[in-house]
Coordinates of C-alpha atoms and ligand atoms in Angstrom, one line a residue:
X1300 CA -18.9 3.6 -11.1
X1301 CA -22.4 3.7 -10.1
X1302 CA -23.5 4.4 -13.8
X1303 CA -21.4 4.0 -16.8
X1304 CA -21.7 7.3 -19.3
X1305 CA -20.5 7.4 -22.8
X1306 CA -17.0 8.2 -22.4
X1307 CA -16.4 5.0 -20.0
X1308 CA -15.8 2.8 -22.8
X1309 CA -15.5 5.3 -25.8
X1310 CA -12.5 4.9 -27.9
X1311 CA -11.5 8.5 -28.5
X1312 CA -9.2 9.4 -31.5
X1313 CA -6.6 12.6 -30.8
X1314 CA -6.2 14.9 -33.7
X1315 CA -3.6 17.5 -34.0
X1316 CA -5.7 19.6 -36.5
X1317 CA -2.4 21.3 -38.4
X1318 CA -1.3 18.0 -39.3
X1319 CA -4.2 16.0 -40.1
X1320 CA -5.4 17.0 -43.2
X1321 CA -5.1 20.3 -45.6
X1322 CA -8.3 21.0 -47.7
X1323 CA -7.3 24.3 -49.3
X1324 CA -3.9 23.9 -50.1
X1325 CA -1.7 26.2 -47.9
X1326 CA 0.0 23.3 -46.1
X1327 CA -1.6 23.6 -43.0
X1328 CA -4.4 20.9 -41.8
X1329 CA -7.7 22.2 -40.9
X1330 CA -11.0 22.0 -40.0
X1331 CA -12.8 21.2 -43.6
X1332 CA -9.7 18.6 -43.5
X1333 CA -11.0 16.7 -40.8
X1334 CA -14.6 17.0 -42.1
X1335 CA -13.5 15.3 -45.2
X1336 CA -12.0 12.6 -43.1
X1337 CA -15.1 11.8 -41.1
X1338 CA -16.3 8.5 -43.1
X1339 CA -12.7 7.4 -42.5
X1340 CA -12.9 7.6 -38.7
X1341 CA -16.4 6.2 -38.6
X1342 CA -15.1 2.9 -40.5
X1343 CA -12.4 2.6 -37.9
X1344 CA -14.8 2.3 -35.4
X1345 CA -13.9 5.1 -33.0
X1346 CA -16.6 7.3 -31.1
X1347 CA -15.2 10.4 -30.0
X1348 CA -12.6 12.9 -31.4
X1349 CA -10.3 14.8 -29.3
X1350 CA -9.2 18.0 -31.2
X1351 CA -5.8 19.7 -29.9
X1352 CA -6.3 23.3 -29.8
X1353 CA -8.0 25.0 -32.7
X1354 CA -8.6 28.4 -31.4
X1355 CA -7.1 32.0 -32.3
X1356 CA -3.3 31.4 -31.5
X1357 CA 0.4 32.7 -32.5
X1358 CA 1.1 28.8 -32.6
X1359 CA 4.2 29.4 -30.3
X1360 CA 3.3 26.2 -28.7
X1361 CA 1.1 24.1 -31.1
X1362 CA -2.1 26.4 -30.3
X1363 CA -1.5 25.9 -26.3
X1364 CA -1.2 29.4 -26.5
X1365 CA -4.9 31.1 -26.8
X1366 CA -5.3 34.4 -28.3
X1367 CA -9.0 33.9 -28.3
X1368 CA -11.0 31.5 -26.9
X1369 CA -13.9 32.3 -29.2
X1370 CA -12.9 31.8 -32.4
X1371 CA -11.0 29.6 -34.7
X1372 CA -7.4 30.2 -35.8
X1373 CA -7.4 31.7 -39.3
X1374 CA -5.4 29.0 -40.5
X1375 CA -7.4 26.5 -39.1
X1376 CA -10.7 27.6 -40.4
X1377 CA -13.9 29.5 -39.4
X1378 CA -16.4 29.3 -36.7
X1379 CA -18.6 28.0 -39.1
X1380 CA -16.6 25.3 -40.2
X1381 CA -16.3 24.3 -36.3
X1382 CA -20.2 24.3 -36.2
X1383 CA -20.3 22.0 -39.2
X1384 CA -17.8 19.8 -37.9
X1385 CA -20.0 19.0 -34.7
X1386 CA -23.0 18.5 -36.8
X1387 CA -21.5 16.3 -39.0
X1388 CA -19.5 14.2 -36.2
X1389 CA -22.7 14.2 -34.8
X1390 CA -24.6 12.7 -37.5
X1391 CA -22.1 9.6 -37.6
X1392 CA -22.1 9.3 -33.6
X1393 CA -19.1 10.8 -33.1
X1394 CA -18.5 13.2 -30.2
X1395 CA -16.3 16.1 -30.1
X1396 CA -13.9 16.9 -27.4
X1397 CA -12.2 20.5 -27.6
X1398 CA -9.1 21.5 -25.5
X1399 CA -9.6 24.0 -22.6
X1400 CA -6.2 25.7 -22.1
X1401 CA -6.8 27.6 -19.0
X1402 CA -3.7 27.4 -17.2
X1403 CA -2.1 30.0 -18.8
X1404 CA -3.0 32.1 -22.3
X1405 CA -0.9 33.5 -25.0
X1406 CA 0.7 36.8 -24.6
X1407 CA -1.4 37.9 -27.9
X1408 CA -4.7 37.7 -25.9
X1409 CA -6.2 41.2 -25.0
X1410 CA -6.1 40.4 -21.3
X1411 CA -2.3 40.2 -21.1
X1412 CA -1.6 43.0 -23.8
X1413 CA -3.6 45.1 -21.9
X1414 CA -2.2 43.8 -18.7
X1415 CA 1.7 44.3 -19.3
X1416 CA 1.4 47.8 -20.2
X1417 CA 0.4 49.1 -16.5
X1418 CA -0.1 48.3 -13.0
X1419 CA -3.3 50.0 -13.4
X1420 CA -4.8 48.0 -16.1
X1421 CA -8.1 46.3 -15.5
X1422 CA -6.8 42.8 -16.5
X1423 CA -3.1 43.3 -14.6
X1424 CA -4.8 40.9 -11.7
X1425 CA -5.6 38.5 -14.6
X1426 CA -1.8 36.9 -14.5
X1427 CA 0.4 36.7 -11.6
X1428 CA 3.1 39.6 -11.3
X1429 CA 5.7 40.0 -8.8
X1430 CA 8.8 42.3 -8.1
X1431 CA 12.5 41.1 -8.1
X1432 CA 14.3 40.2 -5.0
X1433 CA 16.0 43.4 -3.4
X1434 CA 19.1 42.0 -4.5
X1435 CA 18.0 42.2 -8.2
X1436 CA 17.4 38.8 -8.4
X1437 CA 14.2 37.3 -9.5
X1438 CA 11.1 36.8 -7.9
X1439 CA 11.8 33.3 -6.7
X1440 CA 14.1 30.4 -7.9
X1441 CA 11.4 28.4 -9.9
X1442 CA 12.5 26.8 -13.2
X1443 CA 10.4 25.1 -15.6
X1444 CA 11.1 21.7 -16.4
X1445 CA 9.6 22.3 -19.8
X1446 CA 11.9 25.0 -21.0
X1447 CA 14.9 24.5 -18.9
X1448 CA 14.5 28.0 -18.0
X1449 CA 13.4 30.8 -14.9
X1450 CA 9.2 30.9 -15.1
X1451 CA 9.9 34.6 -14.6
X1452 CA 10.0 37.5 -17.6
X1453 CA 9.7 41.1 -17.2
X1454 CA 8.9 42.5 -20.1
X1455 CA 6.8 45.4 -20.4
X1456 CA 6.7 48.7 -18.7
X1457 CA 6.9 48.2 -15.4
X1458 CA 9.1 46.6 -12.7
X1459 CA 7.4 43.7 -12.3
X1460 CA 7.8 40.0 -13.5
X1461 CA 5.1 37.9 -14.8
X1462 CA 4.8 34.0 -14.0
X1463 CA 4.8 31.3 -16.9
X1464 CA 5.5 27.8 -16.5
X1465 CA 5.7 27.1 -20.0
X1466 CA 7.5 29.6 -22.6
X1467 CA 7.6 33.5 -22.0
X1468 CA 4.8 33.5 -24.5
X1469 CA 2.5 31.9 -22.3
X1470 CA 1.8 33.6 -19.2
X1471 CA 0.0 32.0 -16.6
X1472 CA -3.2 32.9 -15.3
X1473 CA -4.0 34.0 -12.0
X1474 CA -7.0 31.4 -10.6
X1475 CA -7.2 33.2 -7.3
X1476 CA -8.7 36.1 -9.4
X1477 CA -12.7 35.4 -9.4
X1478 CA -13.0 37.4 -12.4
X1479 CA -10.6 35.0 -14.1
X1480 CA -12.4 31.5 -13.0
X1481 CA -15.8 32.9 -14.3
X1482 CA -13.8 33.9 -17.9
X1483 CA -12.9 30.4 -18.2
X1484 CA -16.5 29.4 -17.2
X1485 CA -18.1 31.1 -19.6
X1486 CA -15.9 29.8 -22.4
X1487 CA -16.8 26.5 -21.3
X1488 CA -20.5 27.4 -21.5
X1489 CA -20.2 28.9 -25.0
X1490 CA -18.5 26.2 -26.5
X1491 CA -21.1 23.4 -24.8
X1492 CA -23.9 25.7 -25.9
X1493 CA -22.7 24.9 -29.7
X1494 CA -22.9 21.4 -29.1
X1495 CA -19.0 20.4 -28.2
X1496 CA -19.3 17.1 -26.1
X1497 CA -16.7 17.7 -23.5
X1498 CA -13.0 18.9 -22.5
X1499 CA -9.7 18.1 -22.5
X1500 CA -8.2 20.3 -19.9
X1501 CA -4.7 21.1 -20.3
X1502 CA -2.5 20.9 -17.4
X1503 CA -5.3 21.6 -15.5
X1504 CA -3.8 20.3 -12.1
X1505 CA -1.1 23.2 -12.2
X1506 CA -3.7 25.9 -12.2
X1507 CA -3.3 26.2 -8.4
X1508 CA 0.1 27.8 -6.7
X1509 CA 1.4 27.7 -3.6
X1510 CA 0.5 31.2 -1.8
X1511 CA 3.4 33.6 -1.5
X1512 CA 5.1 31.5 -4.5
X1513 CA 8.1 30.3 -2.0
X1514 CA 11.7 29.4 -3.2
X1515 CA 12.0 25.6 -3.8
X1516 CA 14.7 24.2 -1.4
X1517 CA 18.2 23.9 -3.1
X1518 CA 18.0 19.9 -2.9
X1519 CA 15.3 20.2 -5.6
X1520 CA 16.9 19.1 -8.8
X1521 CA 17.4 21.8 -11.4
X1522 CA 15.0 24.0 -9.0
X1523 CA 12.2 22.6 -10.8
X1524 CA 9.0 24.3 -9.1
X1525 CA 6.6 21.6 -9.2
X1526 CA 6.1 21.0 -5.6
X1527 CA 4.4 24.4 -5.5
X1528 CA 2.2 24.0 -8.3
X1529 CA 1.4 20.1 -9.5
X1530 CA -1.4 19.1 -7.2
X1531 CA -1.6 21.7 -5.1
X1532 CA -4.4 21.4 -2.6
X1533 CA -6.4 24.4 -3.7
X1534 CA -6.8 23.1 -7.2
X1535 CA -9.7 21.0 -5.9
X1536 CA -11.3 24.1 -4.9
X1537 CA -11.4 25.6 -8.3
X1538 CA -12.6 22.3 -9.8
X1539 CA -15.5 21.8 -7.3
X1540 CA -16.6 25.3 -8.2
X1541 CA -16.0 24.7 -12.0
X1542 CA -18.4 21.7 -11.5
X1543 CA -21.3 23.8 -9.8
X1544 CA -20.7 26.5 -12.1
X1545 CA -20.8 24.6 -15.3
X1546 CA -20.3 21.0 -15.2
X1547 CA -23.4 20.1 -13.4
X1548 CA -25.4 22.0 -15.7
X1549 CA -24.3 19.9 -18.7
X1550 CA -24.3 16.1 -17.0
X1551 CA -23.6 14.5 -20.6
X1552 CA -20.5 16.3 -21.6
X1553 CA -17.0 15.0 -20.3
X1554 CA -14.2 16.8 -18.4
X1555 CA -10.8 15.1 -18.8
X1556 CA -7.9 16.6 -17.1
X1557 CA -4.5 16.4 -18.1
X1558 CA -2.6 15.5 -14.6
X1559 CA 0.6 14.4 -14.9
X1560 CA 2.7 13.5 -11.9
X1561 CA -0.4 12.4 -10.1
X1562 CA -0.4 9.2 -7.9
X1563 CA -3.8 6.6 -8.1
X1564 CA -4.8 8.3 -5.0
X1565 CA -4.6 12.1 -6.5
X1566 CA -6.2 10.7 -9.5
X1567 CA -9.2 9.4 -7.5
X1568 CA -9.0 13.0 -5.5
X1569 CA -9.8 14.4 -9.1
X1570 CA -12.4 11.8 -10.7
X1571 CA -14.2 10.1 -7.4
X1572 CA -17.8 10.9 -8.3
X1573 CA -18.4 12.0 -4.9
X1574 CA -15.8 14.8 -5.2
X1575 CA -17.9 16.7 -8.2
X1576 CA -14.6 17.6 -9.8
X1577 CA -13.5 15.8 -12.9
X1578 CA -14.7 12.6 -14.9
X1579 CA -11.5 11.5 -16.3
X1580 CA -7.9 11.9 -15.7
X1581 CA -4.6 11.6 -17.9
X1582 CA -1.5 10.3 -16.4
X1583 CA 1.8 10.0 -17.9
X1584 CA 3.8 7.5 -15.9
X1585 CA 4.5 4.9 -18.6
X1586 CA 4.8 7.7 -21.2
X1587 CA 7.7 9.1 -19.2
X1588 CA 9.5 6.1 -18.5
X1589 CA 12.4 6.9 -20.9
X1590 CA 12.6 10.6 -20.5
X1591 CA 15.4 11.9 -18.2
X1592 CA 15.6 15.8 -17.3
X1593 CA 16.4 18.4 -19.9
X1594 CA 15.0 15.9 -22.7
X1595 CA 17.3 12.8 -22.0
X1596 CA 16.3 9.9 -23.4
X1597 CA 17.1 6.9 -21.0
X1598 CA 17.1 3.2 -22.0
X1599 CA 13.3 1.6 -22.4
X1600 CA 12.6 -1.4 -20.1
X1601 CA 9.6 -2.8 -21.5
X1602 CA 9.3 -4.5 -18.0
X1603 CA 8.9 -1.2 -16.0
X1604 CA 6.5 -0.1 -19.0
X1605 CA 4.3 -3.3 -18.1
X1606 CA 4.5 -2.8 -14.4
X1607 CA 3.3 0.8 -14.8
X1608 CA 0.3 -0.2 -16.8
X1609 CA -0.6 -3.0 -14.2
X1610 CA -0.1 -0.7 -11.3
X1611 CA -2.8 1.9 -12.5
X1612 CA -5.0 -0.9 -13.8
X1613 CA -5.2 -2.7 -10.4
X1614 CA -4.5 0.6 -8.2
X1615 CA -7.6 1.4 -5.9
X1616 CA -11.0 -0.1 -6.4
X1617 CA -14.1 0.2 -8.8
X1618 CA -14.1 4.2 -8.0
X1619 CA -10.9 4.9 -10.2
X1620 CA -11.6 4.8 -14.1
X1621 CA -8.8 4.4 -16.5
X1622 CA -7.7 6.7 -19.4
X1623 CA -5.4 4.6 -21.8
X1624 CA -3.2 5.8 -24.3
X1625 CA 0.2 5.0 -25.6
X1626 CA 0.5 7.9 -28.0
X1627 CA -0.1 11.5 -28.2
X1628 CA 0.7 14.8 -29.7
X1629 CA 3.4 15.0 -27.0
X1630 CA 5.2 12.2 -27.2
X1631 CA 7.2 9.8 -29.5
X1632 CA 5.4 7.2 -31.8
X1633 CA 4.1 4.2 -29.9
X1634 CA 5.6 2.0 -32.2
X1635 CA 9.3 3.5 -31.9
X1636 CA 8.8 4.1 -28.5
X1637 CA 7.7 1.0 -27.3
X1638 CA 8.0 -1.5 -30.2
X1639 CA 10.6 -2.1 -33.1
X1640 CA 9.9 0.1 -36.0
X1641 CA 12.3 -1.7 -37.9
X1642 CA 11.9 -5.7 -38.9
X1643 CA 9.2 -6.1 -36.8
X1644 CA 7.3 -3.0 -37.6
X1645 CA 3.8 -4.5 -38.5
X1646 CA 3.9 -7.3 -35.5
X1647 CA 4.9 -4.9 -32.8
X1648 CA 2.6 -2.2 -33.9
X1649 CA -0.1 -4.8 -33.7
X1650 CA 0.9 -6.2 -30.5
X1651 CA 0.9 -2.8 -28.7
X1652 CA -2.4 -1.7 -30.1
X1653 CA -3.8 -5.2 -28.8
X1654 CA -2.1 -4.6 -25.4
X1655 CA -3.9 -1.4 -25.4
X1656 CA -7.1 -1.8 -26.7
X1657 CA -8.1 -4.5 -24.5
X1658 CA -7.1 -3.2 -21.1
X1659 CA -9.8 -1.5 -18.8
X1660 CA -10.5 2.1 -19.2
X1661 CA -11.3 5.0 -21.5
X1662 CA -9.1 4.3 -25.1
X1663 CA -7.6 7.1 -26.6
X1664 CA -5.7 6.8 -30.1
X1665 CA -3.5 9.3 -31.4
X1666 CA -3.5 9.8 -35.3
X1667 CA -1.7 7.9 -37.4
X1668 CA -1.0 5.0 -34.8
X1669 CA -3.4 3.0 -36.5
X1670 CA -1.2 2.9 -39.4
X1671 CA 1.9 2.2 -37.1
X1672 CA 3.4 5.7 -38.0
X1673 CA 6.9 5.9 -37.1
X1674 CA 9.3 8.7 -35.6
X1675 CA 10.2 11.0 -38.2
X1676 CA 14.0 10.7 -39.3
X1677 CA 14.7 14.2 -39.9
X1678 CA 18.5 14.6 -40.4
X1679 CA 18.7 18.5 -39.7
X1680 CA 18.1 20.0 -36.6
X1681 CA 16.5 22.6 -38.6
X1682 CA 13.9 20.5 -39.6
X1683 CA 12.4 20.1 -36.0
X1684 CA 10.0 23.0 -35.4
X1685 CA 8.5 22.3 -31.6
X1686 CA 9.8 24.9 -29.3
X1687 CA 10.8 22.2 -26.8
X1688 CA 13.1 20.4 -29.5
X1689 CA 14.7 23.8 -29.8
X1690 CA 15.0 24.6 -26.3
X1691 CA 16.7 21.2 -25.5
X1692 CA 19.2 21.9 -28.2
X1693 CA 19.5 25.5 -27.3
X1694 CA 19.9 24.5 -23.4
X1695 CA 22.2 21.5 -24.1
X1696 CA 24.4 22.0 -27.3
X1697 CA 24.9 26.1 -27.1
X1698 CA 24.7 26.7 -23.5
X1699 CA 26.1 23.6 -21.6
X1700 CA 28.4 22.9 -24.6
X1701 CA 27.0 18.8 -24.8
X1702 CA 28.1 16.7 -27.6
X1703 CA 25.9 17.5 -30.6
X1704 CA 25.1 14.1 -31.8
X1705 CA 24.2 13.0 -28.6
X1706 CA 21.5 15.7 -27.7
X1707 CA 20.3 15.1 -31.4
X1708 CA 19.8 11.6 -30.8
X1709 CA 17.7 12.4 -27.8
X1710 CA 15.6 14.9 -29.6
X1711 CA 15.1 12.1 -32.5
X1712 CA 13.8 9.6 -29.9
X1713 CA 11.7 11.9 -28.0
X1714 CA 10.7 14.9 -29.7
X1715 CA 7.1 16.2 -29.8
X1716 CA 7.9 16.6 -33.5
X1717 CA 7.7 12.7 -33.9
X1718 CA 3.8 12.7 -33.3
X1719 CA 3.4 16.3 -35.3
X1720 CA 4.5 15.9 -38.7
X1721 CA 1.9 15.3 -41.4
X1722 CA -0.6 12.3 -41.6
X1723 CA 0.1 9.7 -44.4
X1724 CA -3.1 9.2 -46.4
X1725 CA -1.2 8.0 -49.5
X1726 CA 1.8 8.0 -51.6
X1727 CA 1.2 11.0 -53.6
X1728 CA 3.6 13.9 -53.1
X1729 CA 3.7 15.3 -49.4
X1730 CA 1.8 12.0 -48.5
X1731 CA -1.5 13.0 -49.8
X1732 CA -1.6 15.7 -46.6
X1733 CA -1.5 18.6 -48.9
X1734 CA -1.1 19.8 -52.5
X1735 CA 2.2 21.8 -51.4
X1736 CA 5.0 21.8 -49.3
X1737 CA 3.4 21.5 -45.4
X1738 CA 4.4 23.4 -42.7
X1739 CA 6.2 20.4 -41.1
X1740 CA 8.3 18.3 -43.5
X1741 CA 6.8 14.7 -44.6
X1742 CA 8.3 11.9 -43.1
X1743 CA 9.9 9.8 -45.6
X1744 CA 8.3 6.5 -45.3
X1745 CA 5.0 7.8 -46.4
X1746 CA 5.0 5.7 -49.6
X1747 CA 5.0 2.4 -47.1
X1748 CA 3.1 3.4 -44.5
X1749 CA 0.1 5.2 -45.6
X1750 CA -3.8 4.9 -45.2
X1751 CA -4.7 4.4 -48.9
X1752 CA -2.1 1.2 -48.9
X1753 CA -3.5 -0.4 -45.7
X1754 CA -7.2 0.2 -46.5
X1755 CA -7.0 -2.5 -49.2
X1756 CA -4.8 -4.7 -47.2
X1757 CA -6.8 -6.9 -44.9
X1758 CA -3.5 -8.1 -43.4
X1759 CA -2.5 -4.2 -42.5
X1760 CA -2.2 -2.6 -39.1
X1761 CA -5.3 -0.4 -40.0
X1762 CA -7.4 -3.5 -40.7
X1763 CA -6.2 -4.9 -37.4
X1764 CA -7.2 -1.9 -35.4
X1765 CA -10.9 -1.6 -36.9
X1766 CA -11.2 -5.6 -35.8
X1767 CA -9.7 -5.1 -32.4
X1768 CA -12.1 -1.9 -32.0
X1769 CA -14.9 -4.2 -33.3
X1770 CA -14.3 -6.8 -30.9
X1771 CA -13.7 -4.4 -27.9
X1772 CA -17.2 -2.6 -29.0
X1773 CA -18.9 -5.9 -28.8
X1774 CA -17.4 -7.6 -25.7
X1775 CA -18.9 -6.0 -22.7
X1776 CA -16.4 -8.3 -20.8
X1777 CA -13.4 -5.8 -22.5
X1778 CA -15.3 -2.8 -21.2
X1779 CA -16.0 -3.7 -17.7
X1780 CA -14.5 -7.0 -17.0
X1781 CA -11.9 -7.0 -13.9
X1782 CA -8.4 -7.0 -14.7
X1783 CA -5.8 -9.6 -13.5
X1784 CA -2.2 -10.1 -14.7
X1785 CA -1.0 -13.5 -15.6
X1786 CA 2.4 -14.8 -16.0
X1787 CA 3.7 -11.9 -14.3
X1788 CA 7.2 -13.4 -13.6
X1789 CA 8.1 -13.5 -17.0
X1790 CA 9.2 -10.2 -18.0
X1791 CA 8.9 -10.2 -21.5
X1792 CA 5.4 -11.4 -21.4
X1793 CA 2.6 -8.8 -21.2
X1794 CA -0.5 -11.2 -20.4
X1795 CA -3.7 -10.5 -18.3
X1796 CA -7.0 -11.7 -18.3
X1797 CA -10.7 -10.0 -18.5
X1798 CA -13.4 -11.7 -16.8
X1799 CA -17.2 -10.6 -16.4
X1800 CA -19.8 -13.3 -15.6
X1801 CA -18.9 -16.3 -17.4
X1802 CA -16.8 -14.6 -20.1
X1803 CA -13.1 -14.6 -19.7
X1804 CA -10.7 -12.8 -22.4
X1805 CA -7.2 -13.5 -22.1
X1806 CA -4.1 -11.5 -23.9
X1807 CA -0.8 -13.0 -24.1
X1808 CA 1.7 -11.0 -25.5
X1809 CA 5.7 -11.2 -26.0
X1810 CA 7.4 -7.9 -25.8
X1811 CA 10.4 -9.2 -27.1
X1812 CA 12.2 -10.6 -30.1
X1813 CA 13.2 -13.8 -28.4
X1814 CA 10.4 -16.9 -28.9
X1815 CA 8.8 -17.7 -25.6
X1816 CA 7.1 -21.1 -24.5
X1817 CA 3.8 -20.4 -23.3
X1818 CA 1.1 -22.7 -22.0
X1819 CA -2.3 -21.3 -23.8
X1820 CA -4.1 -24.5 -23.5
X1821 CA -6.6 -23.7 -21.4
X1822 CA -7.5 -20.0 -22.6
X1823 CA -10.1 -21.1 -25.1
X1824 CA -10.4 -20.3 -28.4
X1825 CA -7.9 -17.5 -30.4
X1826 CA -10.0 -14.9 -31.6
X1827 CA -7.1 -12.4 -32.9
X1828 CA -3.6 -12.6 -33.4
X1829 CA -0.8 -10.9 -35.1
X1830 CA 0.5 -14.2 -36.5
X1831 CA -1.7 -16.5 -39.0
X1832 CA -1.1 -19.7 -37.0
X1833 CA -0.7 -20.8 -33.5
X1834 CA 2.4 -23.1 -32.8
X1835 CA 2.4 -23.5 -29.2
X1836 CA 5.0 -21.0 -29.1
X1837 CA 5.0 -17.3 -29.2
X1838 CA 7.5 -15.9 -31.8
X1839 CA 8.9 -12.3 -31.8
X1840 CA 6.1 -9.8 -30.7
X1841 CA 3.4 -12.3 -31.1
X1842 CA 0.2 -11.3 -29.5
X1843 CA -2.6 -13.8 -29.5
X1844 CA -6.3 -13.2 -27.6
X1845 CA -8.3 -16.2 -26.2
X1846 CA -12.1 -16.1 -25.2
X1847 CA -13.6 -19.0 -23.3
X1848 CA -17.0 -19.1 -21.9
X1849 CA -16.8 -20.4 -18.4
X1850 CA -19.0 -22.9 -16.8
Ligands
GLC444 C1 0.2 20.1 -22.1 C2 0.1 20.1 -23.7 C3 1.6 20.4 -24.3 C4 1.5 21.8 -23.8 C5 1.5 22.2 -22.7 C6 1.3 23.7 -22.5 O1 1.3 19.6 -21.6 O2 -0.3 18.6 -23.9 O3 1.2 20.3 -25.6 O4 3.0 22.3 -24.7 O5 0.4 21.5 -22.3 O6 0.1 24.0 -22.8
CA445 CA1 -5.3 24.4 -44.5

């Protein structure tokens, strides 16, 4: 890193707008709700917000199906509200990152509505169309790893199918078409000119598809097509063009790419400064550690989790900057996923927060994780609303006749609904999120886990997050210090040092219930811990952080 930019040591807070705060009593979170909570976010200590999509959308996929990139979804607010949010956030030194969903649009976008009508449509070539095979089969054998179905649909008036890597209501844009690319660049400029500070670029590493769209070999499990569209080489050509057309003109705006399935070398190929493509990447290795095909929950192994994090902390050289997150709108709740959301709820939530926030890289906290919000325990499949939960159920129970109970348990553990149910503000009816029954059912633990309760408790998870963020923001060593793993031989311990000049910060975390003997004598003074006293041992899920001035 030649020069650090604001995003390198930012603590970003991710908001799923529909579920954060409803300001007008229609049961749906909105921009005015976010504005009303800016002071809360400021006290937390974060310095940027990443908003999941707020654009006009039929919401088949939580807004990741955009029908108008220049306007705000009716339910979420007006353009004026967005302008006010940008202004009010900036007054508080909080930057705003929006979503750029550029791999696909909604089928309700006017480009697609026109394109589907006829082969002569002006917008036909904005999307990817193919005839079926001679024998009447689909254009190729690609299956979507997200929906479990073919990536081809033919609706509309012609004999051609269109490609969609996600649901059939999210047709993929044809990035080979220059007009499409420049439309996207214009959208970016429009929001940058409104004061937006950057984009999180949705599945940006999938915009380039192999020419000819060949069948995947039969040995590829489930015929998932990733080998022909994920990190496909000419993606770099497009991103480089985007850089020269847009990003170079806005040097203080961040381009954060969602790049699932990357290796450290590939991550560097997107973000190395000399490449002139993106600034940050998001990788999901640790998030997918217990996710099998077709939504199957695998056993969570803390050691694999630790090794994955450490691999990325130590990968490559100073040119590669990490982005660190343990939760997101696409995953289970971090305390339920990696910790213990029962007897050790508070301890393990604090332990995970400490491991996360002291690592090297740009930090992202998913809304509600600062309270230790847990996976939701809906008891009925009908309570789940996410399209992926529903298709997992359909594919495995209805089509493959798998045991209903097993499938339901998998959905409970891994559903994206776990991250998307309403934020818990207080113990009023509907969790203080709304005055009416919200669009998604509230969780049954909001009277125990909520902002209002934790705000006044100095030992709460929320107070602990504030202290951690304060420490992070005040210790340069946590920002830029080198990373070194310690106690690597103990599979239950996640321990590391951060060192810069003469300051050494040491984190020692016990990821298990069992007590651990550890010698911490030489680590200096304990500056934060999730237990009150130090007793020479690490108890269940205990974490201690030490600071030492080296001579
Ligand atoms: C990304 C988003 C996810 C969405 C998908 C399709 O993975 O994070 O929420 O469903 O892209 O846009
Ligand atoms: Ca509302």
